[in-house]
JSON list of C-alpha atoms in Angstrom, two decimals:
[
{"chain": "A", "resi": 1, "resn": "MET", "atom": "CA", "xyz": [44.58, -43.61, 33.28]},
{"chain": "A", "resi": 2, "resn": "THR", "atom": "CA", "xyz": [42.08, -43.49, 30.44]},
{"chain": "A", "resi": 3, "resn": "THR", "atom": "CA", "xyz": [39.91, -46.38, 29.39]},
{"chain": "A", "resi": 4, "resn": "LYS", "atom": "CA", "xyz": [38.52, -47.34, 26.04]},
{"chain": "A", "resi": 5, "resn": "PRO", "atom": "CA", "xyz": [34.91, -46.44, 25.38]},
{"chain": "A", "resi": 6, "resn": "GLN", "atom": "CA", "xyz": [32.62, -49.43, 25.62]},
{"chain": "A", "resi": 7, "resn": "LEU", "atom": "CA", "xyz": [29.52, -50.10, 23.57]},
{"chain": "A", "resi": 8, "resn": "LYS", "atom": "CA", "xyz": [26.41, -50.28, 25.72]},
{"chain": "A", "resi": 9, "resn": "LEU", "atom": "CA", "xyz": [23.79, -52.53, 24.23]},
{"chain": "A", "resi": 10, "resn": "GLY", "atom": "CA", "xyz": [20.16, -52.06, 25.10]},
{"chain": "A", "resi": 11, "resn": "SER", "atom": "CA", "xyz": [16.82, -50.64, 24.08]},
{"chain": "A", "resi": 12, "resn": "HIS", "atom": "CA", "xyz": [18.27, -47.20, 23.41]},
{"chain": "A", "resi": 13, "resn": "LEU", "atom": "CA", "xyz": [19.72, -48.56, 20.15]},
{"chain": "A", "resi": 14, "resn": "VAL", "atom": "CA", "xyz": [16.25, -49.32, 18.69]},
{"chain": "A", "resi": 15, "resn": "PRO", "atom": "CA", "xyz": [15.51, -45.77, 17.42]},
{"chain": "A", "resi": 16, "resn": "GLY", "atom": "CA", "xyz": [18.91, -45.61, 15.71]},
{"chain": "A", "resi": 17, "resn": "LEU", "atom": "CA", "xyz": [18.43, -48.98, 14.06]},
{"chain": "A", "resi": 18, "resn": "ALA", "atom": "CA", "xyz": [14.93, -47.95, 12.95]},
{"chain": "A", "resi": 19, "resn": "ALA", "atom": "CA", "xyz": [16.38, -44.79, 11.38]},
{"chain": "A", "resi": 20, "resn": "VAL", "atom": "CA", "xyz": [19.04, -46.79, 9.53]},
{"chain": "A", "resi": 21, "resn": "ALA", "atom": "CA", "xyz": [16.42, -49.27, 8.30]},
{"chain": "A", "resi": 22, "resn": "LEU", "atom": "CA", "xyz": [14.19, -46.42, 7.10]},
{"chain": "A", "resi": 23, "resn": "PHE", "atom": "CA", "xyz": [17.14, -44.87, 5.27]},
{"chain": "A", "resi": 24, "resn": "VAL", "atom": "CA", "xyz": [17.92, -48.17, 3.55]},
{"chain": "A", "resi": 25, "resn": "VAL", "atom": "CA", "xyz": [14.28, -48.62, 2.48]},
{"chain": "A", "resi": 26, "resn": "MET", "atom": "CA", "xyz": [14.09, -45.06, 1.14]},
{"chain": "A", "resi": 27, "resn": "ALA", "atom": "CA", "xyz": [17.43, -45.43, -0.68]},
{"chain": "A", "resi": 28, "resn": "VAL", "atom": "CA", "xyz": [16.30, -48.67, -2.35]},
{"chain": "A", "resi": 29, "resn": "VAL", "atom": "CA", "xyz": [12.99, -47.11, -3.42]},
{"chain": "A", "resi": 30, "resn": "PHE", "atom": "CA", "xyz": [14.63, -43.94, -4.72]},
{"chain": "A", "resi": 31, "resn": "LEU", "atom": "CA", "xyz": [17.42, -45.72, -6.59]},
{"chain": "A", "resi": 32, "resn": "GLY", "atom": "CA", "xyz": [15.00, -48.25, -8.06]},
{"chain": "A", "resi": 33, "resn": "ALA", "atom": "CA", "xyz": [12.51, -45.64, -9.32]},
{"chain": "A", "resi": 34, "resn": "SER", "atom": "CA", "xyz": [12.55, -44.57, -12.94]},
{"chain": "A", "resi": 35, "resn": "PHE", "atom": "CA", "xyz": [12.24, -40.87, -13.58]},
{"chain": "A", "resi": 36, "resn": "PRO", "atom": "CA", "xyz": [11.34, -39.36, -16.94]},
{"chain": "A", "resi": 37, "resn": "ASN", "atom": "CA", "xyz": [13.80, -37.12, -18.75]},
{"chain": "A", "resi": 38, "resn": "PRO", "atom": "CA", "xyz": [13.61, -33.55, -17.50]},
{"chain": "A", "resi": 39, "resn": "GLN", "atom": "CA", "xyz": [11.59, -31.21, -19.67]},
{"chain": "A", "resi": 40, "resn": "GLY", "atom": "CA", "xyz": [12.72, -27.63, -19.80]},
{"chain": "A", "resi": 41, "resn": "PHE", "atom": "CA", "xyz": [10.60, -24.57, -20.27]},
{"chain": "A", "resi": 42, "resn": "ALA", "atom": "CA", "xyz": [9.88, -23.17, -23.70]},
{"chain": "A", "resi": 43, "resn": "GLU", "atom": "CA", "xyz": [12.43, -20.78, -25.18]},
{"chain": "A", "resi": 44, "resn": "GLY", "atom": "CA", "xyz": [11.71, -17.24, -24.03]},
{"chain": "A", "resi": 45, "resn": "ALA", "atom": "CA", "xyz": [9.16, -18.25, -21.39]},
{"chain": "A", "resi": 46, "resn": "ASN", "atom": "CA", "xyz": [8.77, -15.62, -18.69]},
{"chain": "A", "resi": 47, "resn": "LEU", "atom": "CA", "xyz": [8.79, -17.61, -15.44]},
{"chain": "A", "resi": 48, "resn": "THR", "atom": "CA", "xyz": [8.48, -14.65, -13.09]},
{"chain": "A", "resi": 49, "resn": "ALA", "atom": "CA", "xyz": [5.32, -13.37, -14.76]},
{"chain": "A", "resi": 50, "resn": "SER", "atom": "CA", "xyz": [3.90, -16.90, -14.88]},
{"chain": "A", "resi": 51, "resn": "ILE", "atom": "CA", "xyz": [4.41, -17.33, -11.13]},
{"chain": "A", "resi": 52, "resn": "GLY", "atom": "CA", "xyz": [2.63, -14.02, -10.50]},
{"chain": "A", "resi": 53, "resn": "TYR", "atom": "CA", "xyz": [-0.28, -14.97, -12.75]},
{"chain": "A", "resi": 54, "resn": "THR", "atom": "CA", "xyz": [-0.53, -18.35, -11.03]},
{"chain": "A", "resi": 55, "resn": "MET", "atom": "CA", "xyz": [-0.69, -16.76, -7.58]},
{"chain": "A", "resi": 56, "resn": "PHE", "atom": "CA", "xyz": [-3.71, -14.69, -8.63]},
{"chain": "A", "resi": 57, "resn": "ASN", "atom": "CA", "xyz": [-5.31, -17.55, -10.60]},
{"chain": "A", "resi": 58, "resn": "LEU", "atom": "CA", "xyz": [-5.02, -15.72, -13.93]},
{"chain": "A", "resi": 59, "resn": "ASP", "atom": "CA", "xyz": [-4.48, -17.67, -17.11]},
{"chain": "A", "resi": 60, "resn": "PHE", "atom": "CA", "xyz": [-2.07, -15.28, -18.86]},
{"chain": "A", "resi": 61, "resn": "GLY", "atom": "CA", "xyz": [1.28, -16.99, -18.22]},
{"chain": "A", "resi": 62, "resn": "SER", "atom": "CA", "xyz": [3.26, -18.85, -20.85]},
{"chain": "A", "resi": 63, "resn": "VAL", "atom": "CA", "xyz": [4.10, -21.64, -18.37]},
{"chain": "A", "resi": 64, "resn": "PRO", "atom": "CA", "xyz": [1.36, -23.78, -16.76]},
{"chain": "A", "resi": 65, "resn": "GLY", "atom": "CA", "xyz": [1.12, -22.84, -13.12]},
{"chain": "A", "resi": 66, "resn": "GLU", "atom": "CA", "xyz": [0.02, -26.05, -11.41]},
{"chain": "A", "resi": 67, "resn": "SER", "atom": "CA", "xyz": [3.54, -27.40, -11.00]},
{"chain": "A", "resi": 68, "resn": "MET", "atom": "CA", "xyz": [4.85, -24.11, -9.62]},
{"chain": "A", "resi": 69, "resn": "LEU", "atom": "CA", "xyz": [1.93, -23.80, -7.23]},
{"chain": "A", "resi": 70, "resn": "VAL", "atom": "CA", "xyz": [2.69, -27.15, -5.61]},
{"chain": "A", "resi": 71, "resn": "ALA", "atom": "CA", "xyz": [6.35, -26.20, -5.16]},
{"chain": "A", "resi": 72, "resn": "PHE", "atom": "CA", "xyz": [5.31, -22.82, -3.77]},
{"chain": "A", "resi": 73, "resn": "GLU", "atom": "CA", "xyz": [3.03, -24.43, -1.19]},
{"chain": "A", "resi": 74, "resn": "ILE", "atom": "CA", "xyz": [5.70, -26.93, -0.12]},
{"chain": "A", "resi": 75, "resn": "ILE", "atom": "CA", "xyz": [8.21, -24.10, 0.38]},
{"chain": "A", "resi": 76, "resn": "ASP", "atom": "CA", "xyz": [5.55, -22.16, 2.27]},
{"chain": "A", "resi": 77, "resn": "LEU", "atom": "CA", "xyz": [4.96, -25.03, 4.70]},
{"chain": "A", "resi": 78, "resn": "VAL", "atom": "CA", "xyz": [8.69, -25.53, 5.29]},
{"chain": "A", "resi": 79, "resn": "LEU", "atom": "CA", "xyz": [9.25, -21.83, 5.99]},
{"chain": "A", "resi": 80, "resn": "VAL", "atom": "CA", "xyz": [6.31, -21.65, 8.39]},
{"chain": "A", "resi": 81, "resn": "ALA", "atom": "CA", "xyz": [7.61, -24.72, 10.26]},
{"chain": "A", "resi": 82, "resn": "ALA", "atom": "CA", "xyz": [11.10, -23.14, 10.43]},
{"chain": "A", "resi": 83, "resn": "LEU", "atom": "CA", "xyz": [9.63, -19.90, 11.77]},
{"chain": "A", "resi": 84, "resn": "ALA", "atom": "CA", "xyz": [7.62, -21.73, 14.43]},
{"chain": "A", "resi": 85, "resn": "GLY", "atom": "CA", "xyz": [10.72, -23.72, 15.43]},
{"chain": "A", "resi": 86, "resn": "ALA", "atom": "CA", "xyz": [12.80, -20.54, 15.69]},
{"chain": "A", "resi": 87, "resn": "VAL", "atom": "CA", "xyz": [10.21, -18.97, 17.99]},
{"chain": "A", "resi": 88, "resn": "LEU", "atom": "CA", "xyz": [10.15, -22.06, 20.20]},
{"chain": "A", "resi": 89, "resn": "LEU", "atom": "CA", "xyz": [13.94, -22.19, 20.38]},
{"chain": "A", "resi": 90, "resn": "ALA", "atom": "CA", "xyz": [14.16, -18.49, 21.25]},
{"chain": "A", "resi": 91, "resn": "ARG", "atom": "CA", "xyz": [12.07, -18.94, 24.39]},
{"chain": "A", "resi": 92, "resn": "ARG", "atom": "CA", "xyz": [13.09, -20.53, 27.66]},
{"chain": "A", "resi": 93, "resn": "GLU", "atom": "CA", "xyz": [11.65, -21.08, 31.11]},
{"chain": "A", "resi": 94, "resn": "GLY", "atom": "CA", "xyz": [12.54, -18.75, 33.96]},
{"chain": "A", "resi": 95, "resn": "GLU", "atom": "CA", "xyz": [13.12, -19.82, 37.54]},
{"chain": "A", "resi": 96, "resn": "SER", "atom": "CA", "xyz": [9.40, -19.55, 38.28]},
{"chain": "A", "resi": 97, "resn": "GLY", "atom": "CA", "xyz": [8.54, -21.97, 35.47]},
{"chain": "A", "resi": 98, "resn": "GLN", "atom": "CA", "xyz": [6.99, -19.40, 33.18]},
{"chain": "A", "resi": 99, "resn": "MET", "atom": "CA", "xyz": [8.21, -18.82, 29.65]},
{"chain": "A", "resi": 100, "resn": "ARG", "atom": "CA", "xyz": [10.20, -15.69, 28.88]},
{"chain": "A", "resi": 101, "resn": "THR", "atom": "CA", "xyz": [12.07, -14.50, 25.84]},
{"chain": "A", "resi": 102, "resn": "ILE", "atom": "CA", "xyz": [15.84, -14.48, 25.73]},
{"chain": "A", "resi": 103, "resn": "LEU", "atom": "CA", "xyz": [17.57, -11.08, 25.65]},
{"chain": "A", "resi": 104, "resn": "THR", "atom": "CA", "xyz": [14.64, -9.08, 24.32]},
{"chain": "A", "resi": 105, "resn": "ASP", "atom": "CA", "xyz": [15.96, -6.10, 26.27]},
{"chain": "A", "resi": 106, "resn": "GLY", "atom": "CA", "xyz": [19.13, -5.84, 24.20]},
{"chain": "A", "resi": 107, "resn": "GLY", "atom": "CA", "xyz": [21.20, -7.67, 26.81]},
{"chain": "A", "resi": 108, "resn": "ARG", "atom": "CA", "xyz": [20.70, -5.14, 29.64]},
{"chain": "A", "resi": 109, "resn": "GLU", "atom": "CA", "xyz": [19.30, -7.75, 32.03]},
{"chain": "A", "resi": 110, "resn": "LEU", "atom": "CA", "xyz": [22.23, -10.06, 31.36]},
{"chain": "A", "resi": 111, "resn": "LYS", "atom": "CA", "xyz": [24.67, -7.20, 31.90]},
{"chain": "A", "resi": 112, "resn": "ARG", "atom": "CA", "xyz": [22.99, -6.32, 35.21]},
{"chain": "A", "resi": 113, "resn": "THR", "atom": "CA", "xyz": [23.18, -9.95, 36.29]},
{"chain": "A", "resi": 114, "resn": "LEU", "atom": "CA", "xyz": [26.83, -10.36, 35.36]},
{"chain": "A", "resi": 115, "resn": "PHE", "atom": "CA", "xyz": [28.20, -7.04, 36.59]},
{"chain": "A", "resi": 116, "resn": "ASP", "atom": "CA", "xyz": [25.71, -6.17, 39.39]},
{"chain": "A", "resi": 117, "resn": "ASP", "atom": "CA", "xyz": [25.04, -2.86, 37.62]},
{"chain": "A", "resi": 118, "resn": "GLU", "atom": "CA", "xyz": [21.78, -1.28, 38.75]},
{"chain": "A", "resi": 119, "resn": "GLU", "atom": "CA", "xyz": [21.33, 1.07, 35.80]},
{"chain": "A", "resi": 120, "resn": "GLY", "atom": "CA", "xyz": [22.61, -1.17, 33.00]},
{"chain": "A", "resi": 121, "resn": "ASP", "atom": "CA", "xyz": [23.98, 1.90, 31.18]},
{"chain": "A", "resi": 122, "resn": "HIS", "atom": "CA", "xyz": [27.64, 1.78, 32.15]}
]
């Protein structure tokens, strides 16, 4: 016989309620903010060259580089954080408590473990 799930009340609900409250505050602030009309780039502006000139701090581009540099740095930080997270997720602790990488041998160790194959070739 199955039973209905029951709601357990307690202190474990506090983080969830805090997240919902933060979402509501951010939604109110975002929806209440006034944004200016978007301004496009000039006709015929070469964005790729302007990004390159901005990276080397040259003043040859047809588009000012400060706005692109901020976006570039934000993307840089996000990608570095994603890379660090991927490295941490790809590692796990062995039985002795030390960290080891997962399947860096192409799966031979896993195959040996599963099939009791000494060589790992067959």
